[in-house]
Structures are given as structure tokens and as C-alpha cells.
Amino acid sequence: MTEDFYRRVDGVREPDPTLGKNYQPASVEPVSPAPPPEAPPEPAKPPKRQRVVLADPRSRRATPTLRARLELEQQTSWGELLIRDLVKHQLRTAIGLSALVLVLLGALPLAFYLWPGFAALRVVGVPLAWLLLGLLPFPLLLLAGLAYNRLAERHERDFVDMIES
């Protein structure tokens, strides 16, 4: 704030010049009353009746669906719980299929180490170990990917069915 605003004299603010003076209260002028409201003209015929329906049996399913969708969109604790549950199912499926692939592919070198006769087998002049370790992973990974995709879509369908019902 500026010094002019306080009008300081020797570091002390000057007293308000209106203090201690008697002022006459302002006089109130009378206001003319408002004109009376005009009566609306009466309609020639009464308005058409409308039926009010509070609960339509056809819309019973819409309320939980809308509520669940709102919970998901607004990211409430219940919506987060539903999403977390879906992610948990997807993760469990992914870990299970990954473990299956790792066990199947990891068992091949172990089998060749434990049974040297199995590693010495030849198919069409090519060692069986080369065929199994070089060609088997590709169809195995393709099948694991297709299985995961199918299971993930099933989890998502179950999630949508649960939300809509």
C-alpha cells in the first residue's frame, strides 16, 4: 500500500475526519406500489392430460448398466476394482501360458542332456535336436498366442456381460 493512502504523519496514521461528527441519516423516499398483476386469460379448453410413468418395465436393465458404466467412467473405487479384476484374469492367463511354453521349450535341452541317445536320433539326415529346437518353437508360440487371444476375449466378454447385467 502507498504512503498517500494512509496519510501518515510522523509514522502515525491520521484519524478519520468523519469520526465524532453527527450525520443526519438519509431520508427514504416513498415508492409507488407495483401495479396489480393481470389475471391470465382462461384457456378455451383444458390442457391435454399426460400419463406420467415413473418405472417402465422395459428400462429395468438400463439402470444397472448405466450405473456400472458411470462407475467405470468416473473411476470410482468400485470401477477400479472391476478393472483390476479384469487385469488380474488377463495376467493370470498370460503367466500360465508363458509358463507352459517355457516348460515345454526348456524341457527339450534337459531331455537331450539326460538321454544322449534321444539327441543322437536323425530324421531325414538332420539331428532331431536341431529340428525340435529350430522348428518347434514357432508353431508352439503361434498356438500359445492364439490361445491367449481367445482366452483374453472370453475374459473381456465375461466382463462386459457382468457390467450389462
XYZ file of N, CA and C in Angstrom:
495
model
N 0.844 -1.161 0.000
C 0.000 0.000 0.000
C 0.895 1.232 0.000
N 0.367 2.300 -0.505
C 1.190 3.511 -0.641
C 1.070 4.394 0.590
N 2.040 5.297 0.751
C 2.040 6.236 1.878
C 0.877 7.216 1.771
N 0.516 7.633 0.550
C -0.585 8.581 0.383
C -1.894 7.996 0.876
N -2.051 6.696 0.770
C -3.296 6.059 1.154
C -3.537 6.208 2.654
N -2.490 6.079 3.453
C -2.648 6.150 4.898
C -2.522 7.578 5.444
N -2.012 8.464 4.650
C -1.766 9.848 5.065
C -1.074 9.880 6.425
N 0.109 9.373 6.474
C 0.849 9.256 7.727
C 1.481 10.592 8.124
N 1.450 10.821 9.401
C 2.122 11.996 9.957
C 3.050 11.495 11.058
N 4.310 11.684 10.892
C 5.332 11.213 11.838
C 5.191 9.715 12.118
N 4.858 8.939 11.120
C 4.758 7.499 11.262
C 3.459 7.020 11.861
N 2.525 7.941 12.180
C 1.243 7.543 12.761
C 0.151 7.925 11.781
N -0.799 7.064 11.647
C -1.876 7.325 10.719
C -2.789 8.426 11.279
N -3.235 9.344 10.391
C -4.148 10.405 10.804
C -5.504 9.805 11.137
N -6.229 10.393 12.092
C -7.558 9.875 12.406
C -8.530 10.165 11.270
N -9.597 9.395 11.246
C -10.628 9.564 10.227
C -11.321 10.905 10.452
N -11.407 11.776 9.411
C -12.004 13.092 9.602
C -13.497 13.026 9.916
N -14.164 11.915 9.685
C -15.603 11.833 9.940
C -15.910 11.352 11.339
N -14.893 10.973 12.117
C -15.131 10.463 13.463
C -15.661 11.574 14.359
N -16.660 11.267 15.143
C -17.200 12.184 16.104
C -18.169 13.204 15.546
N -18.407 13.221 14.291
C -19.340 14.171 13.696
C -20.694 13.499 13.549
N -21.727 14.237 13.815
C -23.079 13.708 13.691
C -23.582 13.928 12.278
N -24.017 12.881 11.701
C -24.569 12.965 10.352
C -26.038 12.629 10.419
N -26.804 13.297 9.593
C -28.228 13.019 9.513
C -28.420 11.777 8.652
N -29.242 10.814 9.097
C -29.473 9.656 8.252
C -30.170 10.079 6.969
N -29.909 9.325 5.929
C -30.519 9.637 4.635
C -32.014 9.412 4.715
N -32.744 10.260 4.051
C -34.198 10.102 4.055
C -34.608 9.130 2.961
N -35.629 8.343 3.264
C -36.116 7.347 2.326
C -37.320 7.907 1.613
N -37.264 7.914 0.317
C -38.389 8.413 -0.471
C -39.410 7.306 -0.645
N -40.684 7.625 -0.520
C -41.706 6.592 -0.714
C -41.776 6.185 -2.188
N -42.013 4.893 -2.395
C -42.105 4.343 -3.747
C -43.545 3.955 -3.991
N -44.019 4.255 -5.193
C -45.398 3.903 -5.506
C -45.540 2.392 -5.584
N -46.666 1.836 -5.156
C -46.827 0.376 -5.178
C -46.858 -0.149 -6.614
N -46.466 -1.423 -6.727
C -46.456 -2.067 -8.045
C -47.886 -2.265 -8.505
N -48.101 -2.195 -9.817
C -49.455 -2.410 -10.319
C -49.878 -3.851 -10.063
N -51.143 -4.096 -9.824
C -51.597 -5.472 -9.566
C -51.406 -6.326 -10.823
N -51.028 -7.585 -10.627
C -50.822 -8.449 -11.797
C -52.144 -8.712 -12.506
N -51.999 -8.775 -13.804
C -53.196 -9.051 -14.605
C -53.488 -10.538 -14.562
N -54.740 -10.860 -14.501
C -55.136 -12.264 -14.488
C -54.957 -12.840 -15.887
N -54.351 -14.028 -15.981
C -54.181 -14.614 -17.311
C -55.530 -14.986 -17.906
N -55.620 -14.873 -19.189
C -56.892 -15.255 -19.819
C -57.125 -16.753 -19.668
N -58.348 -17.113 -19.432
C -58.668 -18.523 -19.246
C -58.643 -19.239 -20.586
N -57.997 -20.419 -20.629
C -57.930 -21.150 -21.899
C -59.324 -21.644 -22.293
N -59.477 -21.756 -23.590
C -60.770 -22.187 -24.117
C -61.033 -23.642 -23.735
N -59.999 -24.503 -23.832
C -60.210 -25.890 -23.436
C -59.063 -26.305 -22.514
N -59.313 -27.204 -21.608
C -58.276 -27.583 -20.641
C -57.104 -28.277 -21.354
N -55.915 -28.216 -20.747
C -54.757 -28.868 -21.380
C -54.947 -30.383 -21.431
N -54.295 -30.982 -22.401
C -54.392 -32.429 -22.605
C -53.686 -33.155 -21.466
N -54.315 -34.199 -20.963
C -53.728 -34.970 -19.884
C -52.555 -35.796 -20.411
N -51.545 -35.906 -19.556
C -50.392 -36.742 -19.896
C -50.208 -37.781 -18.811
N -49.865 -38.971 -19.227
C -49.643 -40.037 -18.278
C -48.172 -40.000 -17.852
N -47.926 -40.014 -16.571
C -46.570 -39.987 -16.040
C -46.224 -41.397 -15.580
N -45.131 -41.936 -16.122
C -44.696 -43.282 -15.780
C -43.361 -43.156 -15.075
N -43.308 -43.612 -13.832
C -42.074 -43.494 -13.062
C -41.134 -44.663 -13.292
N -41.635 -45.839 -13.538
C -40.793 -47.008 -13.739
C -41.350 -47.816 -14.899
N -40.655 -47.763 -15.994
C -41.061 -48.536 -17.157
C -40.406 -49.911 -17.061
N -41.176 -50.994 -17.148
C -40.571 -52.321 -17.003
C -39.521 -52.617 -18.068
N -39.605 -51.980 -19.201
C -38.621 -52.252 -20.254
C -37.268 -51.628 -19.939
N -37.234 -50.630 -19.084
C -35.971 -49.939 -18.816
C -35.309 -50.405 -17.526
N -35.725 -51.514 -16.965
C -35.129 -52.005 -15.718
C -33.668 -52.374 -15.901
N -33.309 -52.918 -17.041
C -31.924 -53.323 -17.270
C -31.022 -52.136 -17.531
N -31.573 -51.007 -17.949
C -30.738 -49.867 -18.301
C -30.097 -49.232 -17.073
N -30.772 -49.256 -15.936
C -30.256 -48.570 -14.758
C -28.954 -49.191 -14.246
N -28.866 -50.511 -13.995
C -27.579 -51.060 -13.543
C -26.486 -50.891 -14.592
N -26.844 -51.000 -15.854
C -25.850 -50.837 -16.909
C -25.290 -49.432 -16.882
N -26.176 -48.454 -16.779
C -25.708 -47.077 -16.739
C -24.904 -46.822 -15.477
N -25.360 -47.372 -14.364
C -24.643 -47.169 -13.114
C -23.239 -47.767 -13.198
N -23.133 -48.972 -13.736
C -21.823 -49.613 -13.839
C -20.927 -48.859 -14.808
N -21.504 -48.408 -15.903
C -20.685 -47.636 -16.852
C -20.228 -46.327 -16.232
N -21.101 -45.687 -15.471
C -20.698 -44.448 -14.796
C -19.585 -44.726 -13.789
N -19.707 -45.837 -13.073
C -18.665 -46.193 -12.111
C -17.322 -46.367 -12.824
N -17.360 -46.984 -13.999
C -16.118 -47.188 -14.738
C -15.576 -45.876 -15.296
N -16.471 -45.032 -15.851
C -16.028 -43.777 -16.437
C -15.513 -42.813 -15.383
N -16.155 -42.781 -14.223
C -15.741 -41.855 -13.176
C -14.593 -42.400 -12.342
N -14.171 -43.598 -12.604
C -13.046 -44.248 -11.935
C -13.223 -44.246 -10.419
N -14.392 -44.696 -9.990
C -14.642 -44.825 -8.561
C -13.942 -46.075 -8.048
N -14.002 -46.281 -6.751
C -13.314 -47.437 -6.176
C -13.906 -48.742 -6.691
N -15.238 -48.776 -6.876
C -15.849 -49.995 -7.402
C -15.435 -50.220 -8.859
N -15.389 -49.163 -9.667
C -14.956 -49.284 -11.052
C -13.510 -49.740 -11.142
N -12.672 -49.200 -10.266
C -11.269 -49.629 -10.262
C -11.150 -51.088 -9.853
N -11.996 -51.525 -8.936
C -11.978 -52.929 -8.523
C -12.359 -53.840 -9.693
N -13.360 -53.442 -10.464
C -13.748 -54.245 -11.628
C -12.619 -54.317 -12.651
N -12.000 -53.185 -12.933
C -10.897 -53.159 -13.904
C -9.721 -53.991 -13.381
N -9.415 -53.857 -12.089
C -8.310 -54.613 -11.506
C -8.574 -56.112 -11.614
N -9.827 -56.509 -11.428
C -10.176 -57.919 -11.534
C -9.986 -58.425 -12.967
N -10.385 -57.617 -13.951
C -10.184 -57.999 -15.349
C -8.695 -58.121 -15.662
N -7.906 -57.159 -15.225
C -6.466 -57.196 -15.483
C -5.840 -58.407 -14.800
N -6.329 -58.744 -13.595
C -5.802 -59.900 -12.877
C -6.068 -61.196 -13.650
N -7.273 -61.321 -14.218
C -7.577 -62.510 -15.031
C -6.676 -62.572 -16.254
N -6.489 -61.430 -16.914
C -5.637 -61.402 -18.115
C -4.194 -61.766 -17.750
N -3.697 -61.228 -16.644
C -2.327 -61.505 -16.231
C -2.151 -62.972 -15.851
N -3.126 -63.531 -15.154
C -3.054 -64.941 -14.778
C -3.005 -65.834 -16.020
N -3.794 -65.490 -17.023
C -3.785 -66.259 -18.270
C -2.435 -66.140 -18.961
N -1.889 -64.934 -19.032
C -0.603 -64.718 -19.699
C 0.521 -65.461 -18.984
N 0.531 -65.393 -17.663
C 1.591 -66.074 -16.918
C 1.469 -67.584 -17.065
N 0.257 -68.102 -17.046
C 0.067 -69.548 -17.207
C 0.535 -70.054 -18.561
N 0.157 -69.346 -19.628
C 0.597 -69.781 -20.961
C 2.101 -69.589 -21.145
N 2.671 -68.529 -20.588
C 4.120 -68.322 -20.677
C 4.864 -69.434 -19.946
N 4.360 -69.817 -18.788
C 4.995 -70.901 -18.044
C 4.918 -72.213 -18.819
N 3.792 -72.468 -19.469
C 3.656 -73.686 -20.273
C 4.672 -73.713 -21.412
N 4.817 -72.586 -22.107
C 5.775 -72.513 -23.217
C 7.198 -72.694 -22.697
N 7.524 -72.034 -21.580
C 8.871 -72.162 -21.024
C 9.173 -73.592 -20.575
N 8.199 -74.238 -19.982
C 8.421 -75.621 -19.542
C 8.631 -76.526 -20.750
N 7.792 -76.364 -21.783
C 7.936 -77.234 -22.963
C 9.259 -76.992 -23.689
N 9.608 -75.741 -23.876
C 10.858 -75.459 -24.583
C 12.083 -75.709 -23.705
N 11.947 -75.481 -22.404
C 13.076 -75.740 -21.504
C 13.306 -77.213 -21.249
N 12.286 -78.023 -21.436
C 12.432 -79.464 -21.210
C 13.211 -80.144 -22.337
N 13.211 -79.561 -23.521
C 13.916 -80.205 -24.643
C 15.430 -80.294 -24.408
N 16.130 -79.216 -24.082
C 17.572 -79.370 -23.825
C 17.856 -80.291 -22.645
N 16.986 -80.264 -21.640
C 17.164 -81.154 -20.499
C 17.005 -82.616 -20.923
N 16.031 -82.876 -21.785
C 15.831 -84.256 -22.281
C 17.028 -84.696 -23.117
N 17.582 -83.820 -23.928
C 18.742 -84.186 -24.738
C 19.971 -84.427 -23.855
N 20.080 -83.712 -22.749
C 21.218 -83.894 -21.853
C 21.095 -85.202 -21.076
N 19.864 -85.499 -20.598
C 19.674 -86.698 -19.786
C 19.671 -87.976 -20.611
N 19.197 -87.931 -21.857
C 19.147 -89.112 -22.727
C 19.937 -88.821 -24.004
N 21.206 -89.095 -24.003
C 22.033 -88.794 -25.190
C 21.593 -89.583 -26.428
N 20.986 -90.716 -26.246
C 20.506 -91.492 -27.385
C 19.360 -90.765 -28.094
N 18.567 -90.051 -27.334
C 17.463 -89.284 -27.906
C 17.997 -88.123 -28.745
N 19.098 -87.525 -28.308
C 19.702 -86.413 -29.043
C 20.395 -86.907 -30.311
N 20.816 -88.176 -30.334
C 21.543 -88.710 -31.492
C 20.605 -89.148 -32.613
N 19.311 -89.198 -32.377
C 18.374 -89.605 -33.429
C 18.444 -88.636 -34.600
N 18.244 -89.213 -35.796
C 18.258 -88.394 -37.012
C 16.972 -88.630 -37.772
N 16.431 -87.497 -38.314
C 15.245 -87.565 -39.142
C 15.628 -86.937 -40.476
N 15.537 -87.731 -41.550
C 15.895 -87.300 -42.898
C 17.320 -86.721 -42.906
N 18.202 -87.325 -42.152
C 19.592 -86.914 -42.133
C 19.879 -85.712 -41.255
N 18.876 -85.161 -40.608
C 19.077 -83.981 -39.741
C 18.876 -84.429 -38.293
N 19.768 -84.003 -37.387
C 19.592 -84.402 -35.985
C 18.234 -83.919 -35.445
N 17.617 -84.784 -34.667
C 16.296 -84.474 -34.098
C 16.359 -83.248 -33.170
N 17.477 -83.068 -32.493
C 17.624 -81.911 -31.603
C 17.521 -80.611 -32.399
N 18.122 -80.550 -33.547
C 18.054 -79.343 -34.372
C 16.623 -79.074 -34.843
N 15.951 -80.132 -35.249
C 14.566 -79.953 -35.714
C 13.655 -79.467 -34.586
N 13.786 -80.120 -33.418
C 12.915 -79.741 -32.309
C 13.218 -78.341 -31.773
N 14.502 -78.001 -31.660
C 14.847 -76.686 -31.124
C 14.768 -75.580 -32.176
N 14.865 -75.942 -33.455
C 14.831 -74.926 -34.511
C 13.450 -74.685 -35.092
N 12.620 -75.732 -35.126
C 11.301 -75.583 -35.747
C 10.131 -75.615 -34.766
N 10.249 -76.338 -33.684
C 9.149 -76.477 -32.744
C 8.723 -75.165 -32.064
N 9.640 -74.260 -31.734
C 9.198 -73.044 -31.024
C 8.203 -72.188 -31.817
N 8.323 -72.146 -33.130
C 7.449 -71.254 -33.910
C 5.980 -71.670 -33.876
N 5.641 -72.918 -34.202
C 4.224 -73.283 -34.075
C 3.743 -73.268 -32.623
N 4.627 -73.580 -31.688
C 4.250 -73.556 -30.280
C 3.900 -72.129 -29.845
N 4.717 -71.155 -30.226
C 4.437 -69.757 -29.878
C 3.181 -69.252 -30.580
N 2.967 -69.674 -31.832
C 1.756 -69.279 -32.544
C 0.512 -69.823 -31.844
N 0.544 -71.096 -31.453
C -0.592 -71.685 -30.750
C -0.810 -71.032 -29.377
N 0.272 -70.717 -28.680
C 0.135 -70.047 -27.388
C -0.469 -68.652 -27.568
N -0.069 -67.932 -28.610
C -0.636 -66.612 -28.875
C -2.111 -66.680 -29.222
N -2.490 -67.656 -30.057
C -3.899 -67.818 -30.405
C -4.736 -68.190 -29.178
N -4.178 -69.071 -28.345
C -4.903 -69.465 -27.128
C -5.062 -68.269 -26.187
N -4.002 -67.457 -26.048
C -4.113 -66.289 -25.172
C -5.141 -65.300 -25.709
N -5.119 -65.074 -27.012
C -6.075 -64.148 -27.620
C -7.507 -64.612 -27.375
N -7.740 -65.889 -27.554
C -9.085 -66.429 -27.353
C -9.527 -66.312 -25.895
N -8.624 -66.634 -24.963
C -8.955 -66.538 -23.541
C -9.139 -65.084 -23.106
N -8.328 -64.170 -23.640
C -8.460 -62.756 -23.283
C -9.798 -62.206 -23.773
N -10.202 -62.579 -24.977
C -11.501 -62.138 -25.483
C -12.640 -62.719 -24.648
N -12.477 -63.942 -24.185
C -13.505 -64.555 -23.336
C -13.613 -63.794 -22.012
N -12.458 -63.427 -21.439
C -12.490 -62.646 -20.194
C -13.165 -61.297 -20.414
N -12.881 -60.659 -21.538
C -13.490 -59.359 -21.826
C -15.002 -59.489 -22.048
N -15.429 -60.571 -22.740
C -16.865 -60.797 -22.925
C -17.554 -61.024 -21.589
N -16.923 -61.802 -20.721
C -17.488 -62.033 -19.389
C -17.584 -60.720 -18.604
N -16.575 -59.865 -18.742
C -16.569 -58.571 -18.062
C -17.720 -57.690 -18.565
N -17.889 -57.628 -19.888
C -18.974 -56.807 -20.454
C -20.329 -57.392 -20.065
N -20.466 -58.719 -20.071
C -21.741 -59.334 -19.660
C -22.041 -59.018 -18.195
N -21.008 -59.020 -17.355
C -21.225 -58.722 -15.954
C -21.649 -57.254 -15.781
N -21.071 -56.352 -16.551
C -21.402 -54.931 -16.448
C -22.822 -54.687 -16.946
N -23.205 -55.336 -18.012
C -24.514 -55.076 -18.618
C -25.658 -55.819 -17.945
N -25.355 -56.742 -17.067
C -26.463 -57.457 -16.411
C -26.495 -57.175 -14.934
